[in-house]
mmCIF file of C-alpha atoms in Angstrom:
data_model
loop_
_atom_site.group_PDB
_atom_site.id
_atom_site.type_symbol
_atom_site.label_atom_id
_atom_site.label_comp_id
_atom_site.label_asym_id
_atom_site.label_seq_id
_atom_site.Cartn_x
_atom_site.Cartn_y
_atom_site.Cartn_z
ATOM 1 C CA MET D 21 85.695 114.118 45.915
ATOM 2 C CA THR D 22 85.558 116.148 49.178
ATOM 3 C CA ARG D 23 88.524 115.512 52.145
ATOM 4 C CA HIS D 24 87.365 115.672 55.533
ATOM 5 C CA PRO D 25 90.523 116.572 57.651
ATOM 6 C CA SER D 26 88.781 115.355 61.040
ATOM 7 C CA ARG D 27 88.249 112.012 59.407
ATOM 8 C CA PHE D 28 91.581 111.664 58.016
ATOM 9 C CA SER D 29 93.305 112.817 61.192
ATOM 10 C CA GLY D 30 90.913 110.148 63.150
ATOM 11 C CA THR D 31 92.021 107.453 60.722
ATOM 12 C CA ILE D 32 95.747 108.286 61.445
ATOM 13 C CA LEU D 33 95.310 108.320 64.985
ATOM 14 C CA LEU D 34 93.510 104.931 64.906
ATOM 15 C CA ALA D 35 96.416 103.438 62.777
ATOM 16 C CA VAL D 36 99.155 105.020 65.157
ATOM 17 C CA PHE D 37 97.139 103.789 68.122
ATOM 18 C CA LEU D 38 96.925 100.047 66.753
ATOM 19 C CA SER D 39 100.177 99.831 65.385
ATOM 20 C CA SER D 40 102.082 101.227 68.175
ATOM 21 C CA PHE D 41 100.520 98.709 70.723
ATOM 22 C CA GLY D 42 100.477 95.527 68.859
ATOM 23 C CA ILE D 43 102.084 93.593 71.754
ATOM 24 C CA LEU D 44 99.178 94.557 73.983
ATOM 25 C CA LEU D 45 96.513 93.666 71.674
ATOM 26 C CA ALA D 46 98.270 90.609 70.306
ATOM 27 C CA LEU D 47 96.312 88.561 72.839
ATOM 28 C CA SER D 48 95.296 85.381 71.830
ATOM 29 C CA GLY D 49 91.380 85.618 71.146
ATOM 30 C CA THR D 50 91.060 89.096 70.067
ATOM 31 C CA ALA D 51 90.587 90.307 66.542
ATOM 32 C CA PHE D 52 94.073 91.904 66.488
ATOM 33 C CA ALA D 53 96.263 88.593 67.335
ATOM 34 C CA ASP D 54 98.161 89.478 64.105
ATOM 35 C CA VAL D 55 98.540 93.381 64.668
ATOM 36 C CA PRO D 56 101.774 94.513 62.927
ATOM 37 C CA ALA D 57 104.994 95.551 65.189
ATOM 38 C CA ARG D 58 105.738 99.366 65.848
ATOM 39 C CA GLY D 59 106.378 100.996 62.424
ATOM 40 C CA GLU D 60 104.778 98.797 60.306
ATOM 41 C CA PRO D 61 101.863 100.213 58.392
ATOM 42 C CA LEU D 62 98.405 99.005 59.498
ATOM 43 C CA SER D 63 96.711 97.114 56.540
ATOM 44 C CA SER D 64 93.447 98.332 55.177
ATOM 45 C CA GLU D 65 91.864 94.859 55.916
ATOM 46 C CA ARG D 66 92.929 95.383 59.652
ATOM 47 C CA LEU D 67 91.620 98.788 59.777
ATOM 48 C CA GLU D 68 88.117 97.517 58.477
ATOM 49 C CA ARG D 69 88.387 94.807 61.435
ATOM 50 C CA TRP D 70 88.633 97.720 63.539
ATOM 51 C CA ARG D 71 85.681 99.602 62.293
ATOM 52 C CA ALA D 72 83.476 96.624 62.010
ATOM 53 C CA MET D 73 84.063 95.699 65.583
ATOM 54 C CA PRO D 74 81.299 96.166 68.099
ATOM 55 C CA PRO D 75 81.678 99.651 69.937
ATOM 56 C CA GLU D 76 81.920 97.568 73.407
ATOM 57 C CA GLU D 77 84.885 95.331 71.975
ATOM 58 C CA ARG D 78 86.561 98.534 70.977
ATOM 59 C CA GLU D 79 86.186 99.920 74.302
ATOM 60 C CA ARG D 80 87.358 96.927 76.057
ATOM 61 C CA ILE D 81 90.471 97.219 74.053
ATOM 62 C CA ARG D 82 90.826 100.611 74.858
ATOM 63 C CA GLU D 83 90.091 99.824 78.438
ATOM 64 C CA ARG D 84 93.076 97.033 78.194
ATOM 65 C CA TYR D 85 95.464 99.676 76.778
ATOM 66 C CA ARG D 86 94.614 102.227 79.413
ATOM 67 C CA ARG D 87 95.322 99.609 82.012
ATOM 68 C CA TRP D 88 98.538 98.489 80.579
ATOM 69 C CA LYS D 89 99.998 102.011 80.219
ATOM 70 C CA GLU D 90 99.244 102.587 83.953
ATOM 71 C CA LEU D 91 101.470 99.198 84.800
ATOM 72 C CA SER D 92 105.085 100.028 85.682
ATOM 73 C CA PRO D 93 107.876 98.769 83.255
ATOM 74 C CA GLU D 94 108.601 95.802 85.830
ATOM 75 C CA GLN D 95 104.878 94.668 85.890
ATOM 76 C CA ARG D 96 104.902 94.959 82.106
ATOM 77 C CA GLU D 97 108.041 92.768 81.717
ATOM 78 C CA ARG D 98 106.587 90.337 84.245
ATOM 79 C CA ILE D 99 103.253 89.793 81.953
ATOM 80 C CA LYS D 100 105.391 89.751 78.813
ATOM 81 C CA GLU D 101 107.511 86.901 80.494
ATOM 82 C CA ARG D 102 104.582 85.056 81.662
ATOM 83 C CA LYS D 103 102.867 85.132 78.111
ATOM 84 C CA ARG D 104 106.501 84.047 76.610
ATOM 85 C CA ARG D 105 106.206 81.093 79.254
ATOM 86 C CA TRP D 106 102.609 80.292 78.299
ATOM 87 C CA ARG D 107 103.422 80.055 74.678
ATOM 88 C CA GLU D 108 106.367 77.565 75.237
ATOM 89 C CA LEU D 109 104.052 75.075 77.199
ATOM 90 C CA PRO D 110 103.288 72.118 75.348
ATOM 91 C CA GLU D 111 99.736 72.324 73.943
ATOM 92 C CA GLU D 112 98.338 69.313 76.268
ATOM 93 C CA GLN D 113 99.535 71.172 79.377
ATOM 94 C CA ARG D 114 97.917 74.727 78.016
ATOM 95 C CA ARG D 115 94.540 72.515 77.394
ATOM 96 C CA TYR D 116 94.832 71.324 81.110
ATOM 97 C CA LEU D 117 94.914 74.673 82.466
ATOM 98 C CA LYS D 118 92.334 76.307 80.539
ATOM 99 C CA ASP D 119 90.235 73.252 81.591
ATOM 100 C CA ARG D 120 90.952 73.996 85.191
ATOM 101 C CA ARG D 121 90.445 77.682 84.989
ATOM 102 C CA GLU D 122 86.877 76.513 83.390
ATOM 103 C CA LEU D 123 86.199 74.183 86.278
ATOM 104 C CA LEU D 124 87.195 76.866 88.757
ATOM 105 C CA ARG D 125 84.920 79.324 87.296
ATOM 106 C CA ASP D 126 82.137 77.176 87.508
ATOM 107 C CA ALA D 127 83.028 76.001 90.903
ATOM 108 C CA GLY D 128 80.700 76.833 94.229
ATOM 109 C CA PRO D 129 82.159 79.047 96.779
ATOM 110 C CA GLU D 130 83.231 75.968 99.268
ATOM 111 C CA ASP D 131 84.885 74.446 96.427
ATOM 112 C CA ARG D 132 86.638 77.736 95.396
ATOM 113 C CA VAL D 133 88.075 78.224 99.197
ATOM 114 C CA VAL D 134 89.612 74.872 98.942
ATOM 115 C CA VAL D 135 91.133 75.430 95.466
ATOM 116 C CA ARG D 136 92.528 78.783 96.819
ATOM 117 C CA ARG D 137 94.011 76.860 99.760
ATOM 118 C CA PHE D 138 95.834 74.802 97.219
ATOM 119 C CA PHE D 139 97.079 77.646 95.217
ATOM 120 C CA ASP D 140 98.366 79.754 98.092
ATOM 121 C CA ARG D 141 100.176 76.550 99.333
ATOM 122 C CA MET D 142 101.834 76.358 96.015
ATOM 123 C CA HIS D 143 102.734 80.015 95.828
ATOM 124 C CA SER D 144 104.261 79.597 99.173
ATOM 125 C CA LEU D 145 106.624 76.995 98.070
ATOM 126 C CA PRO D 146 110.438 77.837 96.771
ATOM 127 C CA PRO D 147 110.694 77.470 93.087
ATOM 128 C CA GLY D 148 112.254 74.190 93.059
ATOM 129 C CA GLU D 149 109.682 72.521 95.512
ATOM 130 C CA ARG D 150 106.787 74.048 93.465
ATOM 131 C CA SER D 151 108.056 72.439 90.318
ATOM 132 C CA ALA D 152 108.408 69.220 92.084
ATOM 133 C CA GLU D 153 105.047 69.562 93.334
ATOM 134 C CA ARG D 154 103.695 70.197 89.840
ATOM 135 C CA GLN D 155 105.601 67.294 88.492
ATOM 136 C CA LYS D 156 103.967 64.949 90.999
ATOM 137 C CA ILE D 157 100.442 66.196 90.249
ATOM 138 C CA ARG D 158 101.323 65.435 86.434
ATOM 139 C CA GLU D 159 102.305 62.042 87.311
ATOM 140 C CA TRP D 160 99.250 61.291 89.478
ATOM 141 C CA ARG D 161 97.117 62.370 86.532
ATOM 142 C CA SER D 162 98.355 59.342 84.653
ATOM 143 C CA LEU D 163 97.402 56.823 87.656
ATOM 144 C CA PRO D 164 94.049 55.159 88.052
ATOM 145 C CA PRO D 165 92.246 56.710 90.727
ATOM 146 C CA GLY D 166 92.762 54.156 93.517
ATOM 147 C CA GLU D 167 96.587 54.165 92.805
ATOM 148 C CA ARG D 168 96.269 58.027 92.630
ATOM 149 C CA GLU D 169 94.545 58.493 96.240
ATOM 150 C CA GLU D 170 97.482 56.220 97.486
ATOM 151 C CA ALA D 171 100.250 58.210 96.017
ATOM 152 C CA MET D 172 98.341 61.613 97.204
ATOM 153 C CA GLY D 173 98.446 60.024 100.738
ATOM 154 C CA SER D 174 102.023 60.612 100.842
ATOM 155 C CA TRP D 175 101.600 64.604 100.154
ATOM 156 C CA PRO D 176 101.637 66.315 103.756
ATOM 157 C CA PHE D 177 99.018 69.239 102.334
ATOM 158 C CA TYR D 178 96.686 66.604 100.953
ATOM 159 C CA ARG D 179 96.842 64.674 104.401
ATOM 160 C CA GLY D 180 95.957 67.850 106.087
ATOM 161 C CA LEU D 181 92.550 68.335 104.363
ATOM 162 C CA SER D 182 89.232 67.081 105.417
ATOM 163 C CA GLY D 183 87.504 64.257 103.487
ATOM 164 C CA ARG D 184 85.251 66.692 101.657
ATOM 165 C CA GLU D 185 88.329 69.031 100.794
ATOM 166 C CA ARG D 186 90.322 66.130 99.425
ATOM 167 C CA GLU D 187 87.110 65.174 97.091
ATOM 168 C CA THR D 188 87.084 68.773 95.967
ATOM 169 C CA LEU D 189 90.918 68.922 95.495
ATOM 170 C CA ARG D 190 91.117 65.437 93.526
ATOM 171 C CA TRP D 191 88.072 66.896 91.336
ATOM 172 C CA PHE D 192 90.008 70.124 90.865
ATOM 173 C CA LEU D 193 93.193 68.498 89.724
ATOM 174 C CA PHE D 194 91.914 65.567 87.841
ATOM 175 C CA ALA D 195 88.341 66.204 86.418
ATOM 176 C CA ARG D 196 87.582 65.873 82.715
ATOM 177 C CA PRO D 197 86.493 69.305 81.157
ATOM 178 C CA GLY D 198 82.910 70.121 82.197
ATOM 179 C CA GLU D 199 83.034 67.597 84.931
ATOM 180 C CA ARG D 200 80.563 68.942 87.681
ATOM 181 C CA SER D 201 82.011 69.183 91.323
ATOM 182 C CA PRO D 202 81.026 66.230 93.401
ATOM 183 C CA HIS D 203 79.361 68.706 95.942
ATOM 184 C CA GLU D 204 76.725 70.045 93.538
#
C-alpha cells in the first residue's frame, strides 16, 4: 500500500479543524451538531460525513468559521450566551419564535415595516419593561380574538398604530404557522 503524505496531512488538518471548532459547528440543523469538544478525536464516521457533504455545504461551514474568527471575544460571548438562553427556552416558546421568523420571512414589505417598528420599540425598552411586554403578549395569545383586541387597546404602542398596522401586528403576533398576512 502506497502512502500519500499530502492526503494524510490534509486529513489531519481537516480533523483538527473540525474538532477544534466544534462549538461553532454545533449549530442545530448542521451535520455536525455532535462534533466532539476540543481535544477529543474525530471519529471516522464524522470524517465520512464531512467527505460526503456537498461542496456547497462544506464551503458554508468554512465561511461561518471564517466569520466567527473575525468576531471579537465579546461578540462571541454574546452569541454563546444567546444560544445558551435559546436552549433554555421551553420547546413551546422556541416553536412560537420559529413560527414568527417564518411569518416574517414570507411577509410583504409593508408588513415588515410594521414588524420592524414593533421590534425597534421592544428593543428600546429597559429590560424589565421589555420582559413585562413579552409576558403581556404571551397572555394575549391565550385570549379569544375579541378579548385580545380589547386587552391590546390598553397598550400605548398598539393605540398609536393605524387600523392596517394593527391588523398586521395582530397577524404577526398571533397567526398560526403558515397563515397568510391579511393584506395579501
